[in-house]
Structures are given as C-alpha cells and as structure tokens.
Short mmCIF file of C-alpha atoms in Angstrom, two decimals:
data_model
loop_
_atom_site.label_atom_id
_atom_site.label_comp_id
_atom_site.label_asym_id
_atom_site.label_seq_id
_atom_site.Cartn_x
_atom_site.Cartn_y
_atom_site.Cartn_z
CA MET A 1 16.44 -9.27 -28.30
CA ARG A 2 17.69 -5.72 -28.68
CA ASN A 3 20.03 -4.42 -26.00
CA ARG A 4 21.04 -0.85 -25.26
CA PHE A 5 24.69 0.07 -24.83
CA ASN A 6 26.77 3.17 -24.10
CA ARG A 7 29.74 4.01 -26.27
CA GLY A 8 32.60 6.46 -26.02
CA VAL A 9 32.94 9.46 -28.32
CA THR A 10 34.62 8.94 -31.66
CA THR A 11 34.48 10.84 -34.93
CA LEU A 12 32.82 9.81 -38.17
CA VAL A 13 34.42 11.16 -41.31
CA GLY A 14 32.71 10.59 -44.64
CA LEU A 15 30.84 11.95 -47.60
CA MET A 16 27.15 12.71 -46.85
CA ALA A 17 24.54 12.27 -49.57
CA VAL A 18 21.37 14.08 -48.55
CA GLY A 19 17.93 14.00 -50.17
CA THR A 20 14.24 13.78 -49.22
CA GLY A 21 15.08 13.68 -45.54
CA LEU A 22 17.51 10.74 -45.86
CA ALA A 23 21.29 10.64 -45.80
CA ALA A 24 23.91 7.93 -46.16
CA ALA A 25 27.58 8.03 -45.24
CA ASN A 26 30.43 5.76 -46.20
CA ALA A 27 33.27 5.89 -43.72
CA ALA A 28 35.83 3.74 -42.02
CA PRO A 29 33.86 1.44 -39.68
CA ALA A 30 36.40 1.81 -36.90
CA ALA A 31 35.76 5.56 -36.75
CA ALA A 32 31.99 5.28 -36.45
CA SER A 33 30.10 6.03 -33.24
CA SER A 34 26.52 6.52 -32.11
CA TYR A 35 27.50 10.08 -31.23
CA ASP A 36 27.64 10.77 -34.96
CA CYS A 37 23.87 10.60 -35.16
CA PRO A 38 22.68 14.24 -35.03
CA ALA A 39 19.89 15.36 -32.75
CA GLY A 40 16.52 15.11 -34.45
CA TYR A 41 17.32 11.97 -36.46
CA PHE A 42 16.95 8.21 -36.31
CA CYS A 43 20.23 6.61 -37.40
CA GLY A 44 21.10 3.08 -38.38
CA TRP A 45 24.40 1.37 -39.12
CA THR A 46 25.41 -1.66 -41.09
CA GLY A 47 27.57 -2.78 -38.17
CA SER A 48 26.13 -4.24 -34.99
CA SER A 49 27.98 -1.77 -32.73
CA ALA A 50 27.01 1.59 -34.24
CA ASP A 51 29.75 1.15 -36.82
CA GLY A 52 29.99 0.71 -40.55
CA SER A 53 28.01 2.88 -42.96
CA MET A 54 25.38 5.14 -41.43
CA TRP A 55 21.85 5.94 -42.63
CA LYS A 56 19.61 8.57 -41.09
CA THR A 57 16.09 9.95 -41.39
CA ASN A 58 13.79 12.39 -39.64
CA LYS A 59 10.76 11.47 -41.75
CA ASP A 60 8.57 8.39 -42.09
CA VAL A 61 10.01 5.92 -44.60
CA ALA A 62 7.68 3.22 -45.94
CA ASP A 63 10.41 1.47 -47.94
CA LEU A 64 14.08 1.67 -47.02
CA GLY A 65 15.09 0.83 -50.59
CA SER A 66 18.75 -0.09 -50.77
CA TRP A 67 18.90 -0.05 -46.97
CA ASP A 68 16.17 -2.68 -46.64
CA ASN A 69 17.31 -5.31 -44.09
CA LYS A 70 20.72 -3.65 -43.78
CA ILE A 71 20.45 -1.97 -40.36
CA ARG A 72 22.08 -3.97 -37.55
CA SER A 73 22.29 -1.22 -34.91
CA TYR A 74 20.40 2.03 -34.42
CA THR A 75 19.66 5.01 -32.19
CA ASN A 76 16.68 7.34 -31.99
CA ARG A 77 17.72 10.97 -31.46
CA THR A 78 14.29 12.41 -32.31
CA LYS A 79 11.78 13.58 -29.72
CA LYS A 80 9.23 11.02 -30.88
CA ILE A 81 8.87 7.27 -30.61
CA ALA A 82 10.30 5.43 -33.61
CA CYS A 83 8.25 2.48 -34.85
CA VAL A 84 10.68 0.05 -36.46
CA TYR A 85 8.99 -2.51 -38.73
CA GLU A 86 10.36 -5.73 -40.14
CA ASP A 87 8.15 -5.37 -43.25
CA LYS A 88 7.67 -2.50 -45.67
CA ASN A 89 4.76 -0.03 -45.49
CA TYR A 90 4.58 -0.16 -41.68
CA ALA A 91 3.01 -3.63 -41.77
CA VAL A 92 2.36 -4.70 -38.19
CA MET A 93 1.88 -8.42 -38.80
CA GLY A 94 5.47 -8.93 -39.84
CA GLY A 95 6.69 -7.72 -36.46
CA TYR A 96 7.76 -4.36 -35.08
CA TRP A 97 9.13 -2.68 -31.99
CA ASP A 98 8.91 0.83 -30.62
CA GLN A 99 12.05 2.75 -29.74
CA ALA A 100 11.80 5.65 -27.30
CA PRO A 101 14.14 8.63 -27.76
CA ASN A 102 17.75 7.81 -26.87
CA ASN A 103 20.32 9.94 -25.12
CA PRO A 104 23.56 10.80 -26.95
CA GLY A 105 25.83 7.75 -27.00
CA GLU A 106 23.02 5.22 -26.54
CA TRP A 107 22.36 2.65 -29.21
CA SER A 108 20.74 -0.72 -29.68
CA GLY A 109 21.97 -3.63 -31.74
CA ASP A 110 20.69 -6.85 -33.24
CA PRO A 111 22.72 -9.55 -34.96
CA VAL A 112 20.05 -10.03 -37.65
CA PRO A 113 19.17 -6.98 -39.80
CA THR A 114 15.40 -6.97 -40.42
CA THR A 115 14.31 -3.32 -40.67
CA SER A 116 12.22 -2.45 -43.74
CA SER A 117 10.21 0.66 -42.74
CA ILE A 118 10.17 3.31 -39.99
CA LYS A 119 7.66 5.89 -38.82
CA PHE A 120 7.56 8.39 -35.97
CA VAL A 121 4.65 8.73 -33.55
CA SER A 122 3.78 10.42 -30.26
CA THR A 123 2.82 7.26 -28.34
CA ALA A 124 3.93 3.63 -28.60
CA ARG A 125 0.33 2.60 -29.18
CA GLU A 126 0.33 4.36 -32.56
CA CYS A 127 2.84 1.90 -33.99
CA SER A 128 -0.04 -0.56 -34.37
CA GLU A 129 -3.29 1.23 -33.44
CA PRO A 130 -4.95 4.63 -33.78
CA ALA A 131 -4.12 7.03 -30.96
CA TYR A 132 -7.71 6.70 -29.70
CA PRO A 133 -9.61 3.51 -28.73
CA HIS A 134 -12.22 1.82 -30.91
CA TRP A 135 -15.49 2.76 -29.21
CA LEU A 136 -18.94 1.61 -30.34
CA SER A 137 -22.26 2.72 -28.88
CA GLN A 138 -25.85 1.96 -29.80
CA THR A 139 -28.32 4.83 -30.12
CA SER A 140 -30.28 5.26 -26.91
CA PRO A 141 -34.08 5.55 -27.15
CA LYS A 142 -33.92 8.65 -24.98
CA ALA A 143 -31.50 11.40 -24.06
CA LEU A 144 -30.12 10.76 -20.57
CA GLY A 145 -28.67 14.24 -20.05
CA PHE A 146 -25.10 13.03 -19.80
CA GLY A 147 -22.58 10.92 -21.68
CA ASP A 148 -23.48 12.45 -25.06
CA MET A 149 -21.24 15.34 -26.14
CA ASN A 150 -22.63 15.85 -29.66
CA GLY A 151 -26.37 15.33 -29.19
CA ASP A 152 -26.85 12.16 -31.27
CA ARG A 153 -28.05 10.02 -28.31
CA ARG A 154 -24.93 7.87 -28.54
CA ALA A 155 -22.66 7.58 -25.53
CA ASP A 156 -19.29 9.22 -26.18
CA VAL A 157 -15.91 8.64 -24.56
CA ILE A 158 -13.18 11.24 -24.08
CA THR A 159 -9.71 9.70 -23.94
CA ARG A 160 -6.37 11.15 -22.84
CA ASP A 161 -3.31 9.56 -24.40
CA GLN A 162 0.16 9.26 -22.90
CA ALA A 163 1.37 12.27 -24.86
CA GLY A 164 -1.23 14.45 -23.11
CA ARG A 165 -3.62 14.81 -26.05
CA LEU A 166 -7.40 14.56 -25.74
CA TRP A 167 -9.53 12.52 -28.16
CA PHE A 168 -13.28 12.44 -28.77
CA THR A 169 -14.82 9.10 -29.81
CA PRO A 170 -18.51 9.45 -30.73
CA GLY A 171 -19.47 5.78 -30.63
CA ASP A 172 -19.11 4.85 -34.31
CA GLY A 173 -15.53 3.57 -34.15
CA THR A 174 -14.00 6.88 -35.25
CA GLY A 175 -12.18 9.51 -33.23
CA ARG A 176 -10.81 13.00 -33.53
CA LEU A 177 -8.44 15.25 -31.67
CA ILE A 178 -10.04 17.84 -29.36
CA GLY A 179 -6.99 18.72 -27.24
CA SER A 180 -3.60 18.96 -28.93
CA GLY A 181 -1.51 18.67 -25.78
CA GLY A 182 -0.92 19.65 -22.18
CA TRP A 183 -3.64 17.48 -20.67
CA ASN A 184 -1.15 15.43 -18.66
CA SER A 185 -0.89 18.48 -16.41
CA MET A 186 -4.38 17.62 -15.17
CA SER A 187 -4.61 15.14 -12.30
CA ALA A 188 -8.37 14.65 -12.56
CA LEU A 189 -10.84 14.64 -15.46
CA THR A 190 -14.58 14.20 -14.97
CA ARG A 191 -17.82 14.87 -16.82
CA HIS A 192 -21.49 14.26 -16.15
CA GLY A 193 -24.03 16.67 -17.54
CA ASP A 194 -24.34 20.40 -18.02
CA PHE A 195 -22.67 22.72 -15.50
CA ASN A 196 -23.02 26.12 -17.22
CA GLY A 197 -26.69 25.92 -18.20
CA ASP A 198 -26.40 25.78 -21.98
CA ALA A 199 -27.81 22.22 -22.29
CA ARG A 200 -24.44 20.81 -23.39
CA GLU A 201 -22.27 18.45 -21.42
CA ASP A 202 -19.09 19.91 -19.94
CA LEU A 203 -15.76 18.62 -18.66
CA ILE A 204 -14.09 19.51 -15.35
CA ALA A 205 -10.34 19.16 -14.80
CA ARG A 206 -7.99 19.69 -11.85
CA GLU A 207 -4.61 21.25 -12.54
CA ALA A 208 -1.96 19.28 -10.66
CA SER A 209 0.61 22.05 -10.18
CA THR A 210 -1.80 24.64 -8.76
CA GLY A 211 -4.77 22.71 -7.39
CA LYS A 212 -7.07 24.86 -9.51
CA LEU A 213 -10.33 23.52 -10.90
CA TRP A 214 -11.29 24.35 -14.47
CA LEU A 215 -14.56 24.02 -16.40
CA TYR A 216 -14.24 23.25 -20.11
CA PRO A 217 -17.67 23.91 -21.66
CA GLY A 218 -18.99 21.50 -24.23
CA THR A 219 -19.84 22.98 -27.62
CA GLY A 220 -22.46 20.41 -28.58
CA THR A 221 -20.20 18.96 -31.28
CA GLY A 222 -17.85 16.91 -29.11
CA SER A 223 -15.31 19.71 -28.82
CA LEU A 224 -14.55 21.95 -25.84
CA GLY A 225 -14.76 25.71 -25.52
CA THR A 226 -12.60 28.21 -23.65
CA ARG A 227 -12.01 27.10 -20.09
CA LYS A 228 -13.31 28.92 -17.03
CA LEU A 229 -11.84 28.87 -13.52
CA ILE A 230 -14.33 27.46 -11.01
CA GLY A 231 -11.92 26.63 -8.18
CA SER A 232 -9.04 29.01 -7.42
CA GLY A 233 -6.98 26.50 -5.45
CA GLY A 234 -6.93 23.86 -2.75
CA TRP A 235 -8.32 21.04 -4.86
CA ASN A 236 -5.13 19.01 -4.46
CA THR A 237 -6.39 18.17 -0.98
CA MET A 238 -9.25 16.21 -2.55
CA ASN A 239 -9.47 12.71 -4.02
CA HIS A 240 -11.94 11.20 -6.48
CA ILE A 241 -13.30 14.45 -7.87
CA THR A 242 -16.46 13.19 -9.55
CA ALA A 243 -19.15 14.90 -11.60
CA PHE A 244 -22.35 13.40 -10.25
CA GLY A 245 -25.40 14.87 -11.97
CA ASP A 246 -28.21 16.61 -10.13
CA LEU A 247 -27.98 15.29 -6.58
CA THR A 248 -29.73 18.27 -4.99
CA GLY A 249 -32.86 18.29 -7.18
CA ASP A 250 -32.39 21.84 -8.54
CA HIS A 251 -31.80 20.71 -12.14
CA ARG A 252 -28.10 21.61 -12.02
CA SER A 253 -25.16 19.24 -12.16
CA ASP A 254 -23.20 18.81 -8.95
CA LEU A 255 -19.71 17.67 -8.00
CA ILE A 256 -18.55 15.40 -5.18
CA ALA A 257 -15.05 14.80 -3.80
CA VAL A 258 -13.32 12.99 -0.93
CA GLU A 259 -11.13 14.94 1.47
CA LYS A 260 -7.77 13.14 1.64
CA ALA A 261 -6.96 14.02 5.26
CA THR A 262 -10.29 13.01 6.77
CA GLY A 263 -12.02 10.62 4.37
CA LYS A 264 -15.09 12.88 4.39
CA LEU A 265 -17.31 13.10 1.31
CA TRP A 266 -18.29 16.59 0.22
CA LEU A 267 -20.96 17.81 -2.19
CA TYR A 268 -20.23 20.92 -4.26
CA PRO A 269 -23.58 22.05 -5.72
CA GLY A 270 -23.71 23.55 -9.18
CA THR A 271 -25.01 27.10 -9.56
CA SER A 272 -26.86 28.99 -12.30
CA THR A 273 -23.61 30.73 -13.33
CA GLY A 274 -21.63 27.55 -13.96
CA THR A 275 -19.66 27.83 -10.72
CA LEU A 276 -19.82 25.75 -7.54
CA GLY A 277 -21.67 26.72 -4.38
CA ALA A 278 -20.64 26.28 -0.76
CA ARG A 279 -19.76 22.69 -0.07
CA ARG A 280 -21.93 20.40 2.03
CA LEU A 281 -20.89 17.31 4.00
CA ILE A 282 -22.67 14.18 2.77
CA GLY A 283 -20.31 11.51 4.13
CA SER A 284 -18.82 11.91 7.61
CA GLY A 285 -15.86 9.59 7.10
CA GLY A 286 -14.55 6.32 5.74
CA TRP A 287 -14.55 7.37 2.10
CA ASN A 288 -10.78 6.97 1.87
CA GLY A 289 -11.58 3.27 1.81
CA MET A 290 -12.94 3.74 -1.71
CA ASN A 291 -10.54 3.90 -4.64
CA ALA A 292 -13.06 4.84 -7.33
CA LEU A 293 -16.29 6.83 -7.44
CA VAL A 294 -18.55 6.86 -10.50
CA GLY A 295 -21.55 9.10 -11.10
CA MET A 296 -23.81 6.63 -12.91
CA GLY A 297 -26.98 8.60 -13.59
CA ASP A 298 -30.29 7.02 -12.60
CA VAL A 299 -29.66 3.28 -12.36
CA THR A 300 -32.49 2.50 -9.92
CA GLY A 301 -35.30 3.98 -12.02
CA ASP A 302 -36.51 6.52 -9.45
CA GLY A 303 -35.48 9.58 -11.46
CA ARG A 304 -32.51 10.40 -9.24
CA PRO A 305 -28.82 9.99 -10.08
CA ASP A 306 -26.89 7.33 -8.22
CA LEU A 307 -23.29 6.58 -7.28
CA TYR A 308 -21.09 3.51 -7.70
CA ALA A 309 -18.10 3.21 -5.37
CA ARG A 310 -15.33 0.58 -5.33
CA GLU A 311 -13.97 -0.60 -1.99
CA ALA A 312 -10.19 -0.76 -2.14
CA SER A 313 -9.59 -3.51 0.41
CA THR A 314 -12.12 -5.98 -1.02
CA GLY A 315 -12.65 -5.03 -4.65
CA LYS A 316 -16.40 -4.87 -3.98
CA LEU A 317 -18.67 -2.52 -5.91
CA TRP A 318 -21.35 -0.63 -3.99
CA LEU A 319 -24.40 1.33 -5.11
CA TYR A 320 -25.22 4.50 -3.16
CA PRO A 321 -28.65 5.74 -4.33
CA GLY A 322 -29.26 9.45 -4.67
CA THR A 323 -32.12 10.86 -2.63
CA GLY A 324 -32.83 14.03 -4.59
CA THR A 325 -32.19 16.17 -1.52
CA GLY A 326 -28.42 16.34 -1.71
CA SER A 327 -27.64 13.15 0.19
CA LEU A 328 -27.04 9.45 -0.41
CA GLY A 329 -29.18 6.54 0.77
CA ALA A 330 -28.15 3.23 2.30
CA ARG A 331 -25.67 1.40 0.14
CA LYS A 332 -26.32 -1.86 -1.67
CA LEU A 333 -23.75 -4.43 -2.81
CA ILE A 334 -23.81 -4.96 -6.59
CA GLY A 335 -20.36 -6.48 -7.15
CA SER A 336 -19.06 -9.04 -4.66
CA GLY A 337 -15.39 -8.75 -5.63
CA GLY A 338 -12.83 -8.63 -8.40
CA TRP A 339 -13.39 -4.99 -9.32
CA ASN A 340 -9.82 -4.05 -8.41
CA ALA A 341 -8.83 -5.73 -11.69
CA MET A 342 -10.26 -2.69 -13.45
CA ALA A 343 -7.96 0.27 -14.04
CA ASN A 344 -10.82 2.53 -15.14
CA LEU A 345 -14.56 2.68 -14.47
CA ILE A 346 -16.23 4.77 -17.18
CA SER A 347 -19.81 6.02 -16.92
CA VAL A 348 -21.05 7.58 -20.14
CA GLY A 349 -24.74 6.66 -20.04
CA ASP A 350 -26.52 4.13 -22.22
CA PHE A 351 -24.27 2.50 -24.83
CA SER A 352 -26.23 -0.76 -25.14
CA GLY A 353 -29.30 1.00 -26.57
CA ASP A 354 -31.87 -0.09 -23.96
CA GLY A 355 -32.34 3.28 -22.27
CA ARG A 356 -30.53 2.35 -19.03
CA PRO A 357 -27.10 3.61 -17.96
CA ASP A 358 -24.29 1.10 -18.50
CA LEU A 359 -20.75 0.83 -17.18
CA ALA A 360 -17.59 0.46 -19.27
CA THR A 361 -14.33 -0.67 -17.66
CA VAL A 362 -10.73 -1.07 -18.77
CA THR A 363 -8.66 -3.80 -17.16
CA ASN A 364 -5.30 -3.65 -15.42
CA ASP A 365 -2.70 -6.42 -15.08
CA LYS A 366 -4.72 -8.13 -12.32
CA TYR A 367 -7.37 -9.12 -14.84
CA VAL A 368 -7.60 -12.88 -15.37
CA ILE A 369 -8.26 -14.61 -18.69
CA ASP A 370 -8.28 -18.41 -18.89
CA GLY A 371 -6.82 -18.65 -15.40
CA TYR A 372 -3.93 -16.25 -15.99
CA SER A 373 -3.58 -12.69 -14.76
CA GLY A 374 -1.60 -10.02 -16.59
CA ASN A 375 -4.18 -8.86 -19.12
CA PRO A 376 -4.37 -5.06 -19.09
CA GLY A 377 -6.09 -2.96 -21.73
CA TRP A 378 -9.29 -4.94 -22.24
CA LEU A 379 -12.61 -3.11 -22.56
CA VAL A 380 -15.22 -4.96 -20.49
CA SER A 381 -18.82 -3.74 -20.78
CA TYR A 382 -21.59 -4.14 -18.18
CA ARG A 383 -25.20 -3.52 -19.11
CA GLY A 384 -27.33 -1.77 -16.53
CA ARG A 385 -30.43 -3.39 -15.03
CA ASP A 386 -33.60 -1.82 -13.64
CA THR A 387 -32.58 -2.75 -10.09
CA GLY A 388 -29.40 -0.67 -10.21
CA SER A 389 -27.26 -3.76 -10.60
CA LEU A 390 -25.21 -4.85 -13.61
CA ALA A 391 -25.38 -7.78 -15.99
CA ALA A 392 -22.33 -9.99 -16.37
CA GLY A 393 -19.36 -8.29 -17.98
CA GLU A 394 -18.72 -8.74 -21.68
CA ARG A 395 -15.11 -8.64 -22.86
CA THR A 396 -15.38 -6.62 -26.07
CA ASP A 397 -12.04 -5.20 -27.17
CA GLY A 398 -8.43 -5.91 -26.20
CA GLU A 399 -6.90 -2.76 -27.70
CA TRP A 400 -7.53 -0.21 -24.94
CA TRP A 401 -3.89 -0.33 -23.78
CA GLY A 402 -1.34 2.48 -23.80
CA LEU A 403 -3.82 5.21 -22.88
CA ASN A 404 -3.93 7.61 -19.93
CA GLY A 405 -7.49 8.03 -18.72
CA PHE A 406 -11.09 8.21 -19.85
CA CYS A 407 -14.22 10.15 -19.00
#
C-alpha cells in the first residue's frame, strides 16, 4: 500500500547528470526532500522517505535501466497522471498504479522498490486501456437516419473522457479523437439525426457556465464542424435535454427537455435553418420523476420515433410512443426494475444488425454480478424487438470505466 505524506522544506545539494529527459543526483540522504523535485517532473528516490539519491523524468521511460526496481518513494509534479508499472515496457499484467499530480511537498512511499517503467497520460484509464471504449457494431440492413455519423450503416458512439476530450468510435473497435479538449464545460451532450438539413447527424451541447445551447454539425466522416449557437441562454433551467428525432412529422429532428422547476416536458421543434422553433408543452408535469430520457427512434414499427424514460424512484423503464403530431401516446412498461444500476443509456440505432433500434447501457456501482454489487463500467447491450420492448441484456465488455459520458 502506498501512502501519501507531507514533508518540511529541506535542500538537496548534488551533482546533476542530465540527458534524454532523465537526471540523477547523488547527495547526502539527510538533505533530500520531496520539495527538490522540480515542477513538471516525476521524481523517485532510493530512500523510502523522499531521501537518498534522486531520479527524475518528464518523458515516458519504458526501461529504467540502472534505476530498475530502485525507487522506494516518489512524487508526481507533472500536470498529467503518471502510470507506474512494476514491469518494463508498460506491461499491465505485472501490476501498475496511477499517480495523480502531487502538490509540492507531497510524496508516496513503499518499502519494496518495484518500479520498472513509467508513462504519462491524460486519464487514469489510459494506463491500461485506450482512451476510448472498445465498441463493435454490426452493419444494419437499412439506414435509420440516426446513430451513424460516417454513413456506413454502423451505429457509432461518441465518448467524452475525464480529461474533456471527445472520441469517435465507428463500430469496428477503433477510435479517433474529434475534440481535443474543453468538452467538460458542457453539461449535456445529445444527438439523434440531422438538425441543419444536410443529411448528416449532428450533436447538440449545453454550455454549463452560460446556459447556451450549441449545434455541432456532423461532417459525414464522424467529425464535427464549426459550432452554431441555437440557444442564447436559459438552458440551465432544463434537465434531460434529449435529441428525439422527428416527433412533429415535418421531417426535421426535434429536441425535448424537462423544466427543472415544474417537471413539465417541452418540445422544441427543429426548423429548416437548423435552429429551434417556439417550444410546445407535451407533458404537463411529473417528468422530474424521470432520471433519464432516451430518444430511441422507431421501436414500435409504426414509422414514428419513440421515447424511453427511466423512473427514478422505481428503476422502471417506460416506453412513450411518438404520435407523429408532436405528442406522446400512453406509456407502456418495458422494464420492471433494476434500471437504476445503469449509469448511461445510449441510443445509437441498430448495432445488432437486424434493422431495429437497440439500447446500449453502461453500469454503475449498483450493478450486480454473481450476487454482488459494485460493478461499474460494464457495457450491457439490449436488442430491440418489434413490440418496442427489449430482449434480455447481454454483458459484453467490462472496460467502459473511467469515462465521462456517451451519445
């Protein structure tokens, strides 16, 4: 177990040998201190209390060479997470831990020196996994009009990581960066269909600090174009901002949202210019009892998009069918409970390859495996049925942890 301590200021005096981003110092152990590690470096010491000889790096090191298994205490003064591996070449199986940036004077120690390689990453997940999740999708027999950002009839997932980057995963297990940073400033991300009329799926995001609503147009390749303001403010008063699809029957994608103060459900119809029209009340109250809304596409087979909603108090999942006239029909129970064990409900169309919209979910720590809860980060897939209901969930991948939202 590695514990963090605070130490007083002392001075390290020694001869520094610098090369290829590494430096070593030989000095009197009694004079050493964690404060001697300069900002921007990861430092290790041969002593267990930030004392003895010091080694430092600000670059990835696959093989510590003469310092292999010599570090007994360390501090991370970089701005990134340090992945500290017990084997060379960043081998995960031998054991590793992630060290967040330390403040001056902080250090961690271990009585047994085991460090053999170190690399620096933006998120703890990247010590052992790619920054994006492993997403697989079958080719759908038809284009559903949503869920497919690059036009290959495979359902795509957009992922935000904890560093605020945005990743595009096209359904073949690969991923690429489409937003280099700043996306943690958005308190809502949603996508379902084409809002600006160019036959490409778009993304809508709410800016937390201003309450503004932005449209990021899809390019048809999985990337996003220059954003456009579609809501000048006030959107922080709304919950569950959800791209729905064409609820009004005018062949334009619409948006729905719940008013926090009243629990009313509002429809914001899409327009021919890629903006939103005057809102319309479609739910007179009680929608604050739902803690997730998902625009599913047409799950009932009547050619109209439908809504899934999760009831917070019971964990039940409800289907609200679209009517094609800008309203919702009588709800139908499709999940009798347990849905509060899902941190994310992700609707990206047909990923099972049968032409019907499916639902992907990512678990939270309430999720139970073999009788035990505490299993976050599992991808559980539900195939859609003709009746609007879902087949039993299939647990497919346990490596969807350490991420910060999906759409």
